[in-house]
Short mmCIF file of C-alpha atoms in Angstrom, two decimals:
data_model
loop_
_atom_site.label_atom_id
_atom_site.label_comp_id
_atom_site.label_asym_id
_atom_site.label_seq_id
_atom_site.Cartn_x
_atom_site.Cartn_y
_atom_site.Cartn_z
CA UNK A 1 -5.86 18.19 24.66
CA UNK A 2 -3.87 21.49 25.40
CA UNK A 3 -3.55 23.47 21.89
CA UNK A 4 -4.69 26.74 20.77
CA UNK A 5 -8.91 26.60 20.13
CA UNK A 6 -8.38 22.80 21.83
CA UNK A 7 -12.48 22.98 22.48
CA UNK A 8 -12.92 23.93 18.66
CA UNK A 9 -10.42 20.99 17.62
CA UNK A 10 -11.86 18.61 19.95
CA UNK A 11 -15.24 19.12 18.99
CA UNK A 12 -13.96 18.43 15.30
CA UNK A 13 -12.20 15.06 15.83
CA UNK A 14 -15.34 13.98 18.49
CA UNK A 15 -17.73 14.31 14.75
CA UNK A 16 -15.24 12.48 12.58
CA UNK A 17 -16.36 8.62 11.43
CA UNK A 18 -13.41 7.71 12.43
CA UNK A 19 -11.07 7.20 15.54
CA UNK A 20 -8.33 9.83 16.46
CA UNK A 21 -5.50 8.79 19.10
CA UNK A 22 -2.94 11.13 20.70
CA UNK A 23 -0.39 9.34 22.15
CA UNK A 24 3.20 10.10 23.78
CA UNK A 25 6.01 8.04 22.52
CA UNK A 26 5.50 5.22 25.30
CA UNK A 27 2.32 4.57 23.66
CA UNK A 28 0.37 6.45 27.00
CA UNK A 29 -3.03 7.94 25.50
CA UNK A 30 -3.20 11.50 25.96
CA UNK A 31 -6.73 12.20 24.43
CA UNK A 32 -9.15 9.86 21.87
CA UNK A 33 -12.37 10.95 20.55
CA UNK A 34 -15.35 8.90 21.14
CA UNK A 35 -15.10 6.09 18.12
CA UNK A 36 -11.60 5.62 19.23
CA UNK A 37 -12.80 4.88 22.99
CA UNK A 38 -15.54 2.80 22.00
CA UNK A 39 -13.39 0.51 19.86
CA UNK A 40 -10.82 0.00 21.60
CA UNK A 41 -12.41 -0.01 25.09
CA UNK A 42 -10.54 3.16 26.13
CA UNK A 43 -11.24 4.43 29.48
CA UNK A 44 -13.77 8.16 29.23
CA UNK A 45 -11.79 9.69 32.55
CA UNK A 46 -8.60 11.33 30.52
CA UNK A 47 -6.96 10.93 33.67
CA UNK A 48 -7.02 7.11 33.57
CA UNK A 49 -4.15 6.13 31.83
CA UNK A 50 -3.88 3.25 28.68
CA UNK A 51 -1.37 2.20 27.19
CA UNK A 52 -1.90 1.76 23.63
CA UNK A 53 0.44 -1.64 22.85
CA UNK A 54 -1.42 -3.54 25.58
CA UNK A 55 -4.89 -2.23 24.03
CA UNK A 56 -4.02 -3.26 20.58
CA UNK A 57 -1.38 -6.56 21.11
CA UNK A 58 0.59 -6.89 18.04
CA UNK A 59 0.54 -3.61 17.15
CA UNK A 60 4.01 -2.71 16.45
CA UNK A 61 5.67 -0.12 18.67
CA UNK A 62 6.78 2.82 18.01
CA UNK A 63 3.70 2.57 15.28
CA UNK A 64 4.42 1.76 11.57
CA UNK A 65 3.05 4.17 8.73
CA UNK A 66 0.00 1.25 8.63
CA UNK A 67 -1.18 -1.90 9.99
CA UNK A 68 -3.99 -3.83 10.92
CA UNK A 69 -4.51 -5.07 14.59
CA UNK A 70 -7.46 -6.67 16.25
CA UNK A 71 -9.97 -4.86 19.05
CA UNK A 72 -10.61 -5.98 22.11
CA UNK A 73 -14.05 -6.87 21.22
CA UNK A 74 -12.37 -9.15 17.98
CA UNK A 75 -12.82 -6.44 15.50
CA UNK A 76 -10.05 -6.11 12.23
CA UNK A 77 -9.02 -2.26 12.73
CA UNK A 78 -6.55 -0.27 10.09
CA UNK A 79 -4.61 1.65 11.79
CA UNK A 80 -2.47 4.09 10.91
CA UNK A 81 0.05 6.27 12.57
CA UNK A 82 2.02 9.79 11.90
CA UNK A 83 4.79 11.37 14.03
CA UNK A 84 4.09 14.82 15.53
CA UNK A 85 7.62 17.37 15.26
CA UNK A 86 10.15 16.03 17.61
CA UNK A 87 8.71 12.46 17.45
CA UNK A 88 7.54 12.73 20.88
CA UNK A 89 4.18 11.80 19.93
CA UNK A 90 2.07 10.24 17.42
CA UNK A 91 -1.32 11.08 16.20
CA UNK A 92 -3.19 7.31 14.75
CA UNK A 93 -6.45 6.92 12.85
CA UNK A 94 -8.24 3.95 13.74
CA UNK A 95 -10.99 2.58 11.50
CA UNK A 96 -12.77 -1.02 11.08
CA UNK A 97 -10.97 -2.56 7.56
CA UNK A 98 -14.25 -3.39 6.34
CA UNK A 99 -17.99 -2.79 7.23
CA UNK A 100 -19.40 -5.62 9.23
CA UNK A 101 -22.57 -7.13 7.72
CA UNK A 102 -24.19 -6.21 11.27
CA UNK A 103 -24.21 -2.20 10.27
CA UNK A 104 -25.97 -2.95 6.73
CA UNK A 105 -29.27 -3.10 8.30
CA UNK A 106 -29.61 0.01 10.35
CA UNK A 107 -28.34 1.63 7.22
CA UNK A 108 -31.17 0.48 5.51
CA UNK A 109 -33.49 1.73 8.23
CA UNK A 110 -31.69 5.46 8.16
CA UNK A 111 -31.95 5.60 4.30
CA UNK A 112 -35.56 4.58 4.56
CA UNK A 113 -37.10 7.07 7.38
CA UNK A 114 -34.68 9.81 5.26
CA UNK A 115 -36.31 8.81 2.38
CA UNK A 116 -39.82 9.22 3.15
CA UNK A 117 -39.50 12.51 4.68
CA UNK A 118 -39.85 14.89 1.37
CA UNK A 119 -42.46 12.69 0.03
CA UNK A 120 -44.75 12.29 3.07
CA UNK A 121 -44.49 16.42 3.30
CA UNK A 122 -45.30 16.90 0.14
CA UNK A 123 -48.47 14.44 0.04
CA UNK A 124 -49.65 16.11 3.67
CA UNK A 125 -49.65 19.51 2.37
CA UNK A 126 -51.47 18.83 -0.77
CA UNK A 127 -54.28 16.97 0.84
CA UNK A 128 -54.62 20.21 3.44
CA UNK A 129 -54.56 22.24 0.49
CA UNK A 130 -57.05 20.86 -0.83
CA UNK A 131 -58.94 20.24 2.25
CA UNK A 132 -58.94 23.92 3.15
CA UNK A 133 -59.60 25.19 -0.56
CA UNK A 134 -62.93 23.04 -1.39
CA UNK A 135 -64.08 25.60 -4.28
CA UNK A 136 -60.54 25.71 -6.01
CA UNK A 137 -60.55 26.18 -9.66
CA UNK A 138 -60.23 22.63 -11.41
CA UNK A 139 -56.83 22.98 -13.29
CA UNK A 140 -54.86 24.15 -9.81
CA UNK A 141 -57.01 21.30 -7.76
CA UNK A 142 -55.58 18.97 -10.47
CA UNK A 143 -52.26 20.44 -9.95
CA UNK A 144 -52.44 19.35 -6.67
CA UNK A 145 -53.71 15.63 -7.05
CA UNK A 146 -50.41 14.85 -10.00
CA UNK A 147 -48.57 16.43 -7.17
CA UNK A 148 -50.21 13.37 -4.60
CA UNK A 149 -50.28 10.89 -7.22
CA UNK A 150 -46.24 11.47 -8.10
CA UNK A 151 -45.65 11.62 -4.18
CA UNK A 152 -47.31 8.50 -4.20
CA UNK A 153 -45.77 6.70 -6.62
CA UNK A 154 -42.20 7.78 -5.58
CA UNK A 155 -43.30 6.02 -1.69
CA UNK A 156 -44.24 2.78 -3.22
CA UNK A 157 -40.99 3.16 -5.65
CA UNK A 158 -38.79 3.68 -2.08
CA UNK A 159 -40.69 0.80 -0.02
CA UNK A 160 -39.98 -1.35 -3.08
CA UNK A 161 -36.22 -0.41 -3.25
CA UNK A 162 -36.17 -1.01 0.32
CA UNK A 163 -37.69 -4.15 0.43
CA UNK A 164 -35.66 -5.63 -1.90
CA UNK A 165 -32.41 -4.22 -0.35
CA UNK A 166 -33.25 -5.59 2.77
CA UNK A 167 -34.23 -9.23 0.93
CA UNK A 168 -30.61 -9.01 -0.37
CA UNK A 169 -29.37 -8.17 2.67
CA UNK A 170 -31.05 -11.27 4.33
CA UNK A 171 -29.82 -13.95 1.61
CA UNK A 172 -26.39 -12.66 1.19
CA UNK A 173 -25.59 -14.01 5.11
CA UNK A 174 -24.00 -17.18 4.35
CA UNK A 175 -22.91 -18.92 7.20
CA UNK A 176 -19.31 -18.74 7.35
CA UNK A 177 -17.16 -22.23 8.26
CA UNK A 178 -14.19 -22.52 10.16
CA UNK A 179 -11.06 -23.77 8.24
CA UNK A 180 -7.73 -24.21 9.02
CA UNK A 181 -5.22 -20.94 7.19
CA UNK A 182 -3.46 -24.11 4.87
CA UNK A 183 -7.32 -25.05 3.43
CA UNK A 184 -7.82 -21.79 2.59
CA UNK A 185 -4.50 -21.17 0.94
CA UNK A 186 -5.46 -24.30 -1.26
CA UNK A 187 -8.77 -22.63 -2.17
CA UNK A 188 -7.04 -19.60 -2.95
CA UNK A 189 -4.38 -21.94 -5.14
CA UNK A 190 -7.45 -23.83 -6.88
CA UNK A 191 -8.78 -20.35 -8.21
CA UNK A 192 -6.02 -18.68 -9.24
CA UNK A 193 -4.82 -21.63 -11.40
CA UNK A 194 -6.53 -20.66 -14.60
CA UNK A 195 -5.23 -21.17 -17.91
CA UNK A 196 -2.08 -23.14 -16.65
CA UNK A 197 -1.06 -20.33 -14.34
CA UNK A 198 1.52 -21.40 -12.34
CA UNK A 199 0.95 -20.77 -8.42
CA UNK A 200 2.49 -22.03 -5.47
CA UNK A 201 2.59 -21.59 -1.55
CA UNK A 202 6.27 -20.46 -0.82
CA UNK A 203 6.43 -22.31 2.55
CA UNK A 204 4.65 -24.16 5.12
CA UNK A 205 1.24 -22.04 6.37
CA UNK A 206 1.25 -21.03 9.54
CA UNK A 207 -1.62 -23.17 12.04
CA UNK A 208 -4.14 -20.68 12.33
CA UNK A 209 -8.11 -20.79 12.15
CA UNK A 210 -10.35 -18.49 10.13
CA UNK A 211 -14.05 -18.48 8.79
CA UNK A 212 -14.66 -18.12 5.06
CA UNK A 213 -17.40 -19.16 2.57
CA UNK A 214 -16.11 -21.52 0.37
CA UNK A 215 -18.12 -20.46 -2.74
CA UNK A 216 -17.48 -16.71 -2.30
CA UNK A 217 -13.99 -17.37 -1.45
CA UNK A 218 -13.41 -19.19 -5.00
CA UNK A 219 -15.66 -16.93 -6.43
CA UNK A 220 -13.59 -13.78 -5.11
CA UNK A 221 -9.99 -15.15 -6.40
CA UNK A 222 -11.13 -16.36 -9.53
CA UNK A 223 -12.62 -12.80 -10.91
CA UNK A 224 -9.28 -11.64 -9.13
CA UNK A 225 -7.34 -14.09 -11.10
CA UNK A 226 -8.70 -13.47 -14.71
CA UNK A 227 -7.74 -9.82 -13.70
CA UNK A 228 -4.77 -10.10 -12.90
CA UNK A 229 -3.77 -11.97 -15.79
CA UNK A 230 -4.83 -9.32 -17.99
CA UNK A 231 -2.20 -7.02 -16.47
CA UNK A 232 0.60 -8.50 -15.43
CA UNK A 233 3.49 -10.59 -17.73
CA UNK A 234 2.65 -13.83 -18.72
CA UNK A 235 4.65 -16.82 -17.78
CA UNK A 236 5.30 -15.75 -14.39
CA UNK A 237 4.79 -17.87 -11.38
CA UNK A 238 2.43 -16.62 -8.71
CA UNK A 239 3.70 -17.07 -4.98
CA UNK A 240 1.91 -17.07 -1.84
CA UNK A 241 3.49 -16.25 1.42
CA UNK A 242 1.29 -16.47 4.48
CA UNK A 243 2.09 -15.26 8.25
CA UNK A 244 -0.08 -15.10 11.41
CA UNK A 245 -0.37 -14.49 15.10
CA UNK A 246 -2.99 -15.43 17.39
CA UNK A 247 -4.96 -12.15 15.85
CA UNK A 248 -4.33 -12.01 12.60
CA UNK A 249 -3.88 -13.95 9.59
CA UNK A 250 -1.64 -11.92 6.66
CA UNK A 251 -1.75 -13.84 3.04
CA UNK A 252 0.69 -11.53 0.69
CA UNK A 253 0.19 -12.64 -3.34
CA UNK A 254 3.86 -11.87 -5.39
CA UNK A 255 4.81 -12.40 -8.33
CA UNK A 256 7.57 -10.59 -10.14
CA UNK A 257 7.72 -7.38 -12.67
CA UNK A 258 5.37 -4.88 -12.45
CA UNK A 259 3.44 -3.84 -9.61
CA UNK A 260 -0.45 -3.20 -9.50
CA UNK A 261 -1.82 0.60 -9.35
CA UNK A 262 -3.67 0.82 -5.83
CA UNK A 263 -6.71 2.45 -7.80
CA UNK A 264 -6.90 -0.14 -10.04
CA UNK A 265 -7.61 -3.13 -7.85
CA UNK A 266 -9.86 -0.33 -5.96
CA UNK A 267 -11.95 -0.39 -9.27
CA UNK A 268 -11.56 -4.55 -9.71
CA UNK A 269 -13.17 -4.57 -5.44
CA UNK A 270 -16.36 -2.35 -6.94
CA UNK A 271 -17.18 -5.64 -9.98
CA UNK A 272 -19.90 -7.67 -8.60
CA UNK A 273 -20.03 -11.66 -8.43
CA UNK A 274 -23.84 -13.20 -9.45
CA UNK A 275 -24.66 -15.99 -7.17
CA UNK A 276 -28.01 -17.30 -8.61
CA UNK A 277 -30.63 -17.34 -11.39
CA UNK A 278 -32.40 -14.35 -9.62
CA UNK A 279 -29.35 -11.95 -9.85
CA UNK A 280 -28.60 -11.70 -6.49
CA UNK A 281 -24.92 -10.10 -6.60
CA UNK A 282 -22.61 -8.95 -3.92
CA UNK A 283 -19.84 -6.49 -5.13
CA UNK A 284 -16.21 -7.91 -4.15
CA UNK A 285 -15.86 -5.64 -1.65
CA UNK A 286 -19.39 -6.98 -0.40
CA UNK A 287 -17.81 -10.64 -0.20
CA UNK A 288 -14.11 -9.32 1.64
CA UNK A 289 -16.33 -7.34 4.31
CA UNK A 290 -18.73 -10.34 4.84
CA UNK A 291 -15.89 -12.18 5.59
CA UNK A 292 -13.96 -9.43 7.71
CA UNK A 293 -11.28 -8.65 5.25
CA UNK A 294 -8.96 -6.59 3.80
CA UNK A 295 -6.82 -6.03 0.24
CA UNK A 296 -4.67 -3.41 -0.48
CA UNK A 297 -1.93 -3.34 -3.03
CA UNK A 298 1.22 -3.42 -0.64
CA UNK A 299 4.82 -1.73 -2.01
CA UNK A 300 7.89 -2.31 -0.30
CA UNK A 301 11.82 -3.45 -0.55
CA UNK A 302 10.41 -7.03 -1.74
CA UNK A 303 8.43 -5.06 -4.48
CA UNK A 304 4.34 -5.12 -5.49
CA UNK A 305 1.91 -7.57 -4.36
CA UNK A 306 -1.33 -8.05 -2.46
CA UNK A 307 -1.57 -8.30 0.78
CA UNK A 308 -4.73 -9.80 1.82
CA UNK A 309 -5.74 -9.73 6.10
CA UNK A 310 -7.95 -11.90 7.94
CA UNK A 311 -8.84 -12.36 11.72
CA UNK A 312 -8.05 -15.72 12.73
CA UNK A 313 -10.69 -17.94 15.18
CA UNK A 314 -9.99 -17.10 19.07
CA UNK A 315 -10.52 -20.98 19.95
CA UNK A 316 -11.97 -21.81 23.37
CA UNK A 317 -9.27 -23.45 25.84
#
């Protein structure tokens, strides 16, 4: 990376959660930072060259604004892509399209220990307070046992929180099955057809293989369903379009008239689904990461809709 400050800059993009690419306009990798290498299995020597469309297959080249491609390691990655002046190269972030069930629990783990820093510190330095101060006047020494007592408290308050997080976190791994793309377009059909809604698969479905929870699934387009009825005109048939490669699976939802603010359905992903007398609830978003997905509202010459991608089953040969 030859710029102005280019240790300053580097040292910026190496900190960033997500990947950074700098690329030439044959796709050659001039520089990535360290997500961005150990995604997409990027070589560390910035001598070694890589070429980014045989990294990321299907990734169209030269790069659209956004897309979604799969890592060498089977991972769904947004990516998106803007030209430098000249159009002689092009800078892409690279992040995963949803958080894989596998990172909840070191979360967990990291929100604990930072949890029971301040309260640990402040119970330790009460009790040697009071340890080194044996004649201290009774109101301060009382002071100083609320202060242990509250300290206390707020510990078994965390472990509790913490437990039950991770209790969550356990039960909400539903094994996922393996249907073909055309069973889960039905699914998706069966949910959505509420209140005599009209909706219909446009054209044959691609073959394809993909993993989904059948419950969650319905679940996920039904809630989706009563929303979207509540905005958009009535009467109007519901079409879905489906397209795949041996990656990725792309499901687009259309309908005509008015198209769907992005923030909207961004407020619709944070509504959460109960799955069982205890309350256990996953958020929608919860459900689309648990099966590796993503939803965005997608705008284009065909108009509004959403567009809905999957990674489809690498099968063994």
């Amino acid at each position: 990376m030859k710029t102005p400050n280019a240790s300053k800059l580097a040292a910026a993009l190496e900190a960033l959660p997500d990947g950074v690419i700098l690329c030439d306009a044959e796709g050659r990798v001039r520089w990535a930072n360290r997500r961005a290498r150990k995604w997409l299995a990027l070589p560390a020597d910035e001598g070694a060259e890589a070429r980014l469309p045989a990294v990321l297959p299907g990734l169209p080249w030269p790069p659209e604004t956004t897309g979604h491609v799969r890592s060498p390691e089977g991972r769904l990655l947004s990516v998106q892509a803007w030209p430098l002046p000249g159009g002689e190269e092009f800078v892409l972030q690279v992040r995963p399209a949803s958080t894989r069930s596998d990172d909840w629990q070191p979360l967990l783990l990291r929100q604990l220990l930072e949890g029971l820093r301040r309260p640990v510190a402040n119970i330790r330095a009460a009790i040697e307070t009071l340890a080194s101060y044996p004649d201290m006047a009774s109101d301060l020494a009382a002071q100083f046992q609320h202060i242990i007592r509250e300290q206390t408290e707020a510990l078994a308050r965390l472990l509790e929180q913490t437990v039950s997080a991770y209790t969550r976190y356990l039960q909400a791994h539903w094994p996922l099955e393996r249907m073909p793309a055309a069973e889960l377009l039905q699914l998706m059909v069966s949910a959505l057809q509420q209140d005599a809604r009209r909706v219909r698969i446009a054209a044959t479905c691609p073959p394809g293989i993909v993993q989904a929870d059948r419950q969650l699934w319905f679940r996920l387009w039904e809630l989706l369903g009563r929303q979207l009825r509540q905005v958009l005109p009535r009467g109007r048939e519901w079409v879905l379009r489906a397209e795949s490669d041996e990656r990725l699976l792309w499901i687009d939802l259309c309908w005509q008239g008015r198209g769907l603010p992005p923030e909207r359905l961004r407020r619709w992903l944070t509504q959460t689904l109960t799955l069982d007398e205890q309350g256990l609830s996953l958020t929608l978003a919860e459900v689309l990461a648990w099966h590796e997905a993503d939803l965005w509202v997608q705008r284009d010459a065909r108009g509004a809709r959403l567009r809905l991608v999957l990674p489809v089953v690498r099968l063994k040969s």
